[in-house]
Tab-separated table of C-alpha atoms in Angstrom:
chain	number	residue	atom	x	y	z
C	74	MET	CA	18.902	3.825	15.671
C	75	LYS	CA	20.438	5.190	12.477
C	76	LEU	CA	23.640	7.144	11.983
C	77	ILE	CA	23.783	9.753	9.211
C	78	VAL	CA	27.225	11.196	8.478
C	79	GLY	CA	27.919	14.085	6.119
C	80	LEU	CA	31.460	13.999	4.722
C	81	GLY	CA	33.664	16.988	4.002
C	82	ASN	CA	36.769	18.867	5.027
C	83	PRO	CA	36.697	21.191	8.042
C	84	GLY	CA	37.599	24.853	7.699
C	85	ASN	CA	36.239	27.936	5.935
C	86	LYS	CA	38.430	27.535	2.856
C	87	TYR	CA	36.632	24.267	2.000
C	88	GLN	CA	33.126	25.388	2.927
C	89	LYS	CA	31.610	25.525	-0.575
C	90	ASN	CA	33.886	22.930	-2.242
C	91	HIS	CA	32.382	20.093	-4.257
C	92	HIS	CA	34.107	17.721	-1.805
C	93	ASN	CA	32.046	19.248	1.017
C	94	ALA	CA	28.690	18.256	-0.457
C	95	GLY	CA	28.084	15.994	2.553
C	96	PHE	CA	28.697	18.818	5.026
C	97	ILE	CA	26.522	21.196	2.991
C	98	VAL	CA	23.590	18.768	2.891
C	99	MET	CA	23.951	17.862	6.579
C	100	GLU	CA	24.039	21.520	7.645
C	101	GLU	CA	20.924	22.312	5.602
C	102	PHE	CA	19.132	19.212	6.936
C	103	LEU	CA	19.906	20.369	10.482
C	104	ARG	CA	18.735	23.911	9.691
C	105	ARG	CA	15.446	22.650	8.265
C	106	HIS	CA	14.805	20.756	11.518
C	107	GLY	CA	15.921	23.624	13.757
C	108	LEU	CA	18.831	21.550	15.096
C	109	THR	CA	22.501	22.159	15.758
C	110	ILE	CA	25.363	19.773	16.405
C	111	LYS	CA	27.182	20.545	19.640
C	112	LYS	CA	28.835	17.377	20.944
C	113	GLN	CA	32.516	16.891	20.085
C	114	LYS	CA	34.078	13.455	20.221
C	115	PHE	CA	35.910	11.000	17.969
C	116	ASN	CA	37.555	13.937	16.119
C	117	GLY	CA	34.237	15.229	14.850
C	118	ILE	CA	30.854	16.514	15.942
C	119	TYR	CA	27.536	14.766	16.440
C	120	GLU	CA	24.119	15.073	17.998
C	121	LYS	CA	21.668	12.357	19.028
C	122	VAL	CA	18.191	13.656	18.153
C	123	ARG	CA	14.620	12.608	17.484
C	124	ILE	CA	13.176	13.381	14.062
C	125	GLN	CA	9.760	12.075	13.052
C	126	ASN	CA	9.694	9.938	16.183
C	127	GLN	CA	12.952	8.221	15.181
C	128	GLU	CA	16.160	8.394	17.167
C	129	VAL	CA	19.092	9.244	14.900
C	130	ILE	CA	22.655	10.415	15.269
C	131	LEU	CA	23.638	13.202	12.873
C	132	ALA	CA	27.382	13.654	12.515
C	133	MET	CA	30.276	15.256	10.654
C	134	PRO	CA	33.925	14.176	10.977
C	135	TYR	CA	36.726	16.695	11.372
C	136	THR	CA	39.330	14.180	10.245
C	137	PHE	CA	39.498	15.533	6.689
C	138	MET	CA	37.976	13.466	3.913
C	139	ASN	CA	40.626	10.768	3.504
C	140	LEU	CA	40.379	9.666	7.151
C	141	SER	CA	36.580	9.767	7.488
C	142	GLY	CA	36.503	6.053	8.287
C	143	ASN	CA	38.285	6.608	11.599
C	144	PHE	CA	35.402	8.817	12.762
C	145	VAL	CA	32.641	6.593	11.340
C	146	PHE	CA	34.165	3.486	12.921
C	147	ALA	CA	34.628	5.167	16.326
C	148	ILE	CA	31.130	6.678	16.561
C	149	SER	CA	29.297	3.613	15.209
C	150	ASN	CA	31.263	1.347	17.557
C	151	TYR	CA	30.605	3.601	20.573
C	152	PHE	CA	26.828	3.655	19.963
C	153	GLY	CA	26.617	0.032	18.762
C	154	ILE	CA	25.295	0.970	15.324
C	155	SER	CA	25.484	-1.705	12.645
C	156	PRO	CA	26.889	-0.707	9.222
C	157	LYS	CA	23.468	-1.495	7.692
C	158	ASP	CA	22.052	1.410	9.759
C	159	ILE	CA	24.653	3.934	8.553
C	160	LEU	CA	24.030	6.475	5.778
C	161	ILE	CA	27.038	8.369	4.425
C	162	ILE	CA	26.358	11.609	2.487
C	163	HIS	CA	29.213	12.350	0.079
C	164	ASP	CA	30.153	13.913	-3.240
C	165	ASP	CA	30.260	11.683	-6.318
C	166	LYS	CA	32.090	12.575	-9.529
C	167	ASP	CA	30.100	9.978	-11.515
C	168	ILE	CA	26.776	11.763	-10.959
C	169	LEU	CA	25.980	15.021	-12.747
C	170	LEU	CA	25.900	18.299	-10.838
C	171	GLY	CA	22.421	18.916	-9.478
C	172	LYS	CA	21.553	15.208	-9.224
C	173	TYR	CA	21.773	12.728	-6.350
C	174	LYS	CA	21.327	9.014	-5.872
C	175	TYR	CA	20.938	6.596	-2.979
C	176	LYS	CA	22.954	3.389	-2.962
C	177	PHE	CA	23.526	0.416	-0.695
C	178	SER	CA	26.890	-1.341	-0.612
C	179	GLY	CA	29.356	-1.388	-3.499
C	180	GLY	CA	32.803	0.023	-4.058
C	181	HIS	CA	34.183	3.470	-3.371
C	182	ALA	CA	34.422	4.641	-7.034
C	183	GLY	CA	37.560	6.614	-6.215
C	184	GLN	CA	35.979	8.570	-3.334
C	185	ASN	CA	38.716	8.450	-0.698
C	186	GLY	CA	36.423	9.124	2.264
C	187	VAL	CA	34.229	6.169	1.298
C	188	ARG	CA	37.352	4.074	0.642
C	189	ASN	CA	38.566	4.761	4.193
C	190	ILE	CA	35.124	4.003	5.675
C	191	ILE	CA	35.077	0.619	3.897
C	192	GLN	CA	38.581	-0.117	5.234
C	193	GLN	CA	37.767	0.905	8.809
C	194	LEU	CA	34.355	-0.797	9.015
C	195	GLY	CA	35.636	-3.906	7.251
C	196	THR	CA	32.551	-3.935	5.039
C	197	LYS	CA	31.049	-2.067	2.120
C	198	ASP	CA	27.518	-2.861	3.291
C	199	PHE	CA	26.334	0.575	4.357
C	200	SER	CA	24.093	3.140	2.662
C	201	ARG	CA	25.218	6.179	0.728
C	202	LEU	CA	23.562	9.351	-0.484
C	203	ARG	CA	25.736	10.337	-3.433
C	204	ILE	CA	25.608	14.042	-4.295
C	205	GLY	CA	26.542	14.733	-7.919
C	206	ILE	CA	29.576	16.888	-8.658
C	207	GLY	CA	30.327	15.391	-12.064
C	208	LEU	CA	30.391	16.811	-15.525
C	209	GLU	CA	28.932	15.522	-18.743
C	210	LYS	CA	30.576	12.405	-20.131
C	211	GLY	CA	33.588	13.042	-22.314
C	212	LYS	CA	34.808	16.150	-20.500
C	213	GLU	CA	38.339	15.729	-19.207
C	214	ILE	CA	38.969	17.065	-15.717
C	215	ASN	CA	41.691	16.996	-13.110
C	216	ILE	CA	39.710	15.261	-10.371
C	217	MET	CA	41.739	16.741	-7.481
C	218	ASN	CA	41.164	20.286	-8.756
C	219	HIS	CA	37.505	19.517	-9.450
C	220	VAL	CA	36.638	18.203	-5.971
C	221	LEU	CA	38.326	21.193	-4.318
C	222	LYS	CA	36.575	23.664	-6.629
C	223	ASN	CA	33.676	25.650	-5.169
C	224	PHE	CA	30.128	25.011	-6.301
C	225	SER	CA	28.894	27.787	-8.563
C	226	ASN	CA	26.326	30.044	-6.867
C	227	PHE	CA	23.621	28.421	-8.992
C	228	TYR	CA	24.439	24.839	-7.930
C	229	TYR	CA	25.143	25.808	-4.321
C	230	LYS	CA	21.728	27.480	-3.988
C	231	ASN	CA	20.140	24.559	-5.837
C	232	LEU	CA	21.679	22.095	-3.353
C	233	LEU	CA	20.262	24.093	-0.442
C	234	SER	CA	16.800	24.521	-1.944
C	235	ASP	CA	16.160	21.000	-3.314
C	236	ASP	CA	13.126	20.145	-1.155
C	237	THR	CA	12.910	16.613	-2.570
C	238	LEU	CA	16.467	15.866	-1.473
C	239	TYR	CA	15.694	16.800	2.146
C	240	GLU	CA	12.313	15.049	1.994
C	241	SER	CA	14.202	11.897	0.959
C	242	LEU	CA	16.383	12.090	4.087
C	243	ASP	CA	13.249	12.357	6.236
C	244	TYR	CA	11.817	9.380	4.369
C	245	PHE	CA	14.993	7.347	4.999
C	246	LEU	CA	14.578	7.813	8.760
C	247	ASN	CA	11.382	5.731	8.730
C	248	ASN	CA	12.174	3.377	5.861
C	249	ASP	CA	14.956	1.112	4.719
C	250	ILE	CA	17.443	2.009	2.018
C	251	LEU	CA	15.775	-0.120	-0.676
C	252	ASP	CA	12.433	1.674	-0.195
C	253	THR	CA	14.278	5.007	-0.244
C	254	MET	CA	16.118	4.055	-3.445
C	255	ASN	CA	12.884	2.934	-5.131
C	256	LYS	CA	11.091	6.152	-4.220
C	257	TYR	CA	13.829	8.737	-4.863
C	258	ASN	CA	16.383	7.409	-7.359
C	259	GLU	CA	15.710	8.585	-10.911
């Protein structure tokens, strides 16, 4: 069984923030499959479902970004899910807006939710779907202001309508992360 967790901050004021890319993608993935998340536990929400004949847990923490690891540790421990079977969907300032990239293992690159997940799991060996919120190289930004900035209407709609992105999540359900990276990373 796999666990897919979309990261973000709960509450309407954060709904379209760059930092909520994980929530945005998870909510659209659920919508495309006609699913909703109803179960509340571990200071977040989750649902155990079957997609393409695969059992998967889809989840979103309500711990706020910097404490996402508490939720990921609790839910993965409760269901006995190994870190290698976890996919975290999160924003990434090092990837351009409108792009995404799969990754296995590695550091947190300044993403505090991923940093906390590494600390709580005691390993960096889990998969990530990194959603680009970055700007072109050489542009100076205040990262805190940038992650809490809303997506423009163009990029928000683009994130919701990127069929290949959602196809890649379906593909991941039946394949390992390396196959997914080889097929979908540019």
